[in-house]
CSV table of C-alpha atoms in Angstrom, one decimal:
chain,number,residue,atom,x,y,z
A,512,MET,CA,0.0,0.0,0.0
A,513,ALA,CA,2.9,2.4,0.8
A,514,ASP,CA,4.3,1.8,-2.7
A,515,ILE,CA,1.0,2.8,-4.3
A,516,PHE,CA,0.9,6.1,-2.3
A,517,ARG,CA,4.5,6.7,-3.2
A,518,GLU,CA,3.8,6.2,-6.9
A,519,VAL,CA,0.8,8.5,-6.8
A,520,ASP,CA,2.9,11.1,-5.0
A,521,GLU,CA,5.7,10.9,-7.7
A,522,GLU,CA,3.1,11.3,-10.5
A,523,LEU,CA,1.7,14.4,-8.8
A,524,GLN,CA,5.1,15.8,-8.3
A,525,GLN,CA,6.0,15.3,-11.9
A,526,GLU,CA,2.7,16.9,-13.0
A,527,ARG,CA,3.3,20.0,-10.8
A,528,ALA,CA,6.9,20.2,-12.1
A,529,ALA,CA,5.7,20.0,-15.7
A,530,THR,CA,3.2,22.8,-15.1
A,531,LEU,CA,5.9,25.0,-13.7
A,532,TRP,CA,8.2,24.2,-16.6
A,533,LYS,CA,5.5,25.1,-19.0
A,534,LYS,CA,5.0,28.4,-17.1
A,535,TYR,CA,8.7,29.4,-17.2
A,536,GLY,CA,10.2,27.4,-20.1
A,537,GLY,CA,8.9,29.7,-22.8
A,538,TRP,CA,10.2,32.7,-20.9
A,539,VAL,CA,13.6,31.2,-20.6
A,540,ILE,CA,13.8,30.4,-24.3
A,541,ALA,CA,12.6,33.9,-25.1
A,542,LEU,CA,15.3,35.3,-22.8
A,543,CYS,CA,18.0,33.2,-24.4
A,544,VAL,CA,16.9,34.2,-27.9
A,545,GLY,CA,17.0,37.8,-26.8
A,546,ILE,CA,20.5,37.3,-25.5
A,547,VAL,CA,21.5,35.8,-28.8
A,548,LEU,CA,20.2,38.8,-30.8
A,549,ALA,CA,21.6,41.3,-28.4
A,550,VAL,CA,25.1,39.7,-28.4
A,551,ALA,CA,24.9,39.3,-32.2
A,552,GLY,CA,24.1,42.9,-32.7
A,553,ASN,CA,26.7,44.1,-30.3
A,554,VAL,CA,29.5,42.0,-31.8
A,555,PHE,CA,28.5,42.6,-35.3
A,556,TRP,CA,28.6,46.4,-35.0
A,557,ARG,CA,31.9,46.3,-33.1
A,558,GLU,CA,33.3,44.2,-36.0
A,559,TYR,CA,31.8,46.6,-38.5
A,560,LYS,CA,33.2,49.7,-36.9
A,561,ALA,CA,36.7,48.1,-36.7
A,562,ASN,CA,36.8,46.9,-40.3
A,563,GLN,CA,34.2,48.9,-42.2
A,564,ARG,CA,32.6,45.9,-43.8
A,565,ALA,CA,29.8,48.0,-45.3
A,566,GLU,CA,28.5,45.3,-47.7
A,567,GLN,CA,28.1,42.7,-45.1
A,568,ALA,CA,26.7,45.3,-42.6
A,569,ALA,CA,24.0,46.1,-45.1
A,570,ALA,CA,23.2,42.4,-45.6
A,571,TYR,CA,22.9,41.8,-41.9
A,572,ALA,CA,20.7,44.9,-41.5
A,573,GLU,CA,18.4,43.7,-44.3
A,574,ALA,CA,18.1,40.3,-42.7
A,575,SER,CA,17.2,41.9,-39.4
A,576,ALA,CA,14.7,44.1,-41.1
A,577,LEU,CA,12.8,41.0,-42.3
A,578,LEU,CA,12.3,40.0,-38.6
A,579,GLY,CA,10.8,43.4,-38.0
A,580,GLN,CA,8.5,42.7,-40.9
A,581,GLU,CA,7.4,39.4,-39.3
A,582,LYS,CA,9.1,37.4,-42.0
A,583,PRO,CA,11.2,35.0,-39.9
A,584,ARG,CA,11.5,32.3,-42.6
A,585,GLU,CA,12.9,34.9,-45.1
A,586,ALA,CA,15.1,36.3,-42.4
A,587,ALA,CA,16.5,32.9,-41.6
A,588,GLU,CA,17.4,32.3,-45.2
A,589,ALA,CA,19.1,35.7,-45.4
A,590,PHE,CA,21.1,35.1,-42.3
A,591,ALA,CA,22.1,31.7,-43.7
A,592,ALA,CA,23.3,33.2,-46.9
A,593,LEU,CA,25.3,35.8,-45.0
A,594,ALA,CA,26.9,33.1,-42.9
A,595,ASP,CA,27.9,31.2,-46.0
A,596,SER,CA,29.4,34.2,-47.8
A,597,GLY,CA,30.6,36.4,-45.0
A,598,ASP,CA,33.9,36.5,-43.2
A,599,ALA,CA,34.6,33.9,-40.6
A,600,GLY,CA,34.8,36.6,-38.0
A,601,TYR,CA,31.1,36.8,-37.5
A,602,ALA,CA,29.7,33.8,-39.5
A,603,ALA,CA,28.7,32.3,-36.2
A,604,ILE,CA,26.7,35.3,-35.3
A,605,ALA,CA,24.8,35.1,-38.5
A,606,ARG,CA,24.2,31.4,-37.8
A,607,LEU,CA,22.9,32.2,-34.3
A,608,SER,CA,20.6,34.8,-35.8
A,609,GLN,CA,19.4,32.2,-38.4
A,610,ALA,CA,18.6,29.7,-35.6
A,611,ALA,CA,16.7,32.4,-33.6
A,612,ALA,CA,14.7,33.3,-36.7
A,613,LEU,CA,13.8,29.7,-37.3
A,614,VAL,CA,12.4,29.6,-33.7
A,615,ASP,CA,10.3,32.6,-34.6
A,616,ALA,CA,9.2,30.7,-37.7
A,617,ASP,CA,8.1,27.8,-35.4
A,618,ASP,CA,10.5,25.5,-37.2
A,619,ILE,CA,11.9,24.0,-34.0
A,620,PRO,CA,13.6,20.9,-35.6
A,621,ALA,CA,15.6,23.1,-38.1
A,622,ALA,CA,16.4,25.6,-35.3
A,623,ALA,CA,17.7,22.8,-33.0
A,624,GLU,CA,19.8,21.4,-35.8
A,625,THR,CA,21.3,24.8,-36.6
A,626,TYR,CA,22.1,25.4,-33.0
A,627,MET,CA,23.8,22.1,-32.6
A,628,ALA,CA,25.8,22.6,-35.8
A,629,ILE,CA,27.1,25.8,-34.3
A,630,ALA,CA,27.9,24.1,-31.0
A,631,ASN,CA,29.9,21.4,-32.7
A,632,ASP,CA,31.9,23.8,-34.8
A,633,SER,CA,35.3,24.1,-33.2
A,634,SER,CA,35.9,27.4,-35.0
A,635,VAL,CA,33.1,29.1,-33.1
A,636,PRO,CA,34.2,31.0,-29.9
A,637,ALA,CA,33.2,29.2,-26.7
A,638,PRO,CA,30.6,31.6,-25.3
A,639,TYR,CA,28.6,31.5,-28.6
A,640,GLY,CA,29.1,27.8,-29.2
A,641,ASP,CA,28.0,27.1,-25.6
A,642,LEU,CA,24.9,29.3,-25.9
A,643,ALA,CA,24.0,27.5,-29.1
A,644,ARG,CA,24.5,24.1,-27.3
A,645,LEU,CA,22.1,25.2,-24.5
A,646,HIS,CA,19.5,26.2,-27.1
A,647,GLY,CA,20.0,23.1,-29.1
A,648,VAL,CA,19.4,20.9,-26.1
A,649,ARG,CA,16.4,22.8,-24.7
A,650,LEU,CA,14.6,22.7,-28.1
A,651,ARG,CA,14.9,18.9,-28.2
A,652,ILE,CA,13.5,18.2,-24.8
A,653,GLY,CA,10.5,15.9,-25.3
A,654,THR,CA,11.7,14.7,-28.8
A,655,ALA,CA,15.2,13.5,-28.4
A,656,ASN,CA,16.1,10.6,-25.9
A,657,ALA,CA,17.3,11.7,-22.5
A,658,PRO,CA,20.8,10.0,-22.6
A,659,THR,CA,21.6,11.9,-25.8
A,660,LEU,CA,20.4,15.2,-24.3
A,661,HIS,CA,22.4,14.7,-21.1
A,662,SER,CA,25.5,13.9,-23.2
A,663,ASP,CA,25.0,17.0,-25.4
A,664,LEU,CA,24.6,19.2,-22.3
A,665,ALA,CA,27.5,17.8,-20.4
A,666,PRO,CA,30.2,20.3,-21.6
A,667,LEU,CA,28.2,23.2,-20.0
A,668,LEU,CA,28.0,21.6,-16.6
A,669,THR,CA,31.5,22.6,-15.5
A,670,PRO,CA,32.2,25.1,-12.8
A,671,GLY,CA,32.9,28.5,-14.2
A,672,ASN,CA,31.0,28.0,-17.5
A,673,ALA,CA,29.0,31.1,-18.2
A,674,TRP,CA,25.8,29.1,-18.9
A,675,GLU,CA,26.1,26.5,-16.1
A,676,PRO,CA,23.1,27.7,-14.1
A,677,LEU,CA,20.8,27.5,-17.1
A,678,ALA,CA,22.4,24.2,-18.1
A,679,ARG,CA,21.6,22.8,-14.6
A,680,GLU,CA,18.0,23.9,-15.0
A,681,THR,CA,17.9,22.2,-18.4
A,682,GLU,CA,19.4,19.1,-16.9
A,683,ALA,CA,16.6,19.1,-14.3
A,684,ALA,CA,14.0,19.5,-17.1
A,685,ILE,CA,15.4,16.5,-18.9
A,686,SER,CA,15.3,14.4,-15.7
A,687,ILE,CA,11.7,15.4,-15.2
A,688,GLN,CA,10.8,14.3,-18.7
A,689,GLU,CA,12.4,10.9,-18.1
A,690,GLY,CA,10.8,10.5,-14.7
A,691,ASP,CA,14.0,10.7,-12.7
A,692,ILE,CA,12.8,13.0,-9.9
A,693,ASP,CA,15.7,12.4,-7.6
A,694,ALA,CA,18.2,13.6,-10.3
A,695,ALA,CA,16.0,16.6,-11.0
A,696,ARG,CA,16.0,17.6,-7.3
A,697,GLU,CA,19.8,17.2,-7.2
A,698,SER,CA,20.2,19.6,-10.2
A,699,LEU,CA,17.8,22.1,-8.8
A,700,LYS,CA,19.5,22.1,-5.4
A,701,LEU,CA,22.8,22.9,-7.1
A,702,ILE,CA,21.2,26.0,-8.6
A,703,ALA,CA,19.3,27.1,-5.5
A,704,ASP,CA,22.4,26.6,-3.2
A,705,ASN,CA,24.8,28.5,-5.5
A,706,PRO,CA,25.0,32.2,-4.3
A,707,GLU,CA,26.2,33.2,-7.7
A,708,THR,CA,23.1,32.0,-9.5
A,709,PRO,CA,20.9,34.9,-10.7
A,710,GLY,CA,18.0,35.7,-8.4
A,711,GLN,CA,15.2,34.8,-10.8
A,712,LEU,CA,16.8,31.5,-11.7
A,713,ARG,CA,17.2,30.6,-8.0
A,714,GLN,CA,13.6,31.4,-7.4
A,715,ARG,CA,12.5,29.2,-10.3
A,716,ALA,CA,14.7,26.4,-9.0
A,717,SER,CA,13.2,26.8,-5.5
A,718,GLU,CA,9.7,26.6,-6.8
A,719,LEU,CA,10.4,23.5,-8.9
A,720,LEU,CA,12.1,21.9,-5.9
A,721,GLN,CA,9.0,22.6,-3.8
A,722,ALA,CA,6.8,21.1,-6.5
A,723,LEU,CA,9.0,18.0,-6.5
A,724,GLY,CA,8.9,17.7,-2.7
A,725,GLY,CA,12.5,18.7,-2.3
């Protein structure tokens, strides 16, 4: 009889956690996409000012304008063309923008594939490659198998990595999806107990922990 109650309790915990993840997951993805675009714009214009790459600057501006016109599919294609033809110095930025545009176009499989291609490109600077990896894993939660997702996420789970707190949260989400509540609690506790974790992320982790009975 005790086993039955424990199973029911685990199911309720998973249901509460899933509800919270639905509440905050979209916000997290939107935040990360915003970070991508902000970083892309900042790096691009710094590069442009230094090298006066006017033609490529115009191409990037045109692709960005398509986003403003609510044409994310066309914008993704324009960013992809720029990444293929532009200098290596900011090809990765164009790819990140392409992937973000694909998310806006609701083409999640293509966006995830693009993000993971960036992540696995050794020529991409670590902060951008790591951010792409985080996106690529998050977008595949619920479609890819859990061991693959854990393996893809592993490089971000090292102390000092800029994206470690969000990677820990992602790790917890993967564990929830596969029904490993103990592992999810462990990941969330690492977030909540870390004084360097941003406040909003610590709050989310604490709420998820509470939902999981942690």
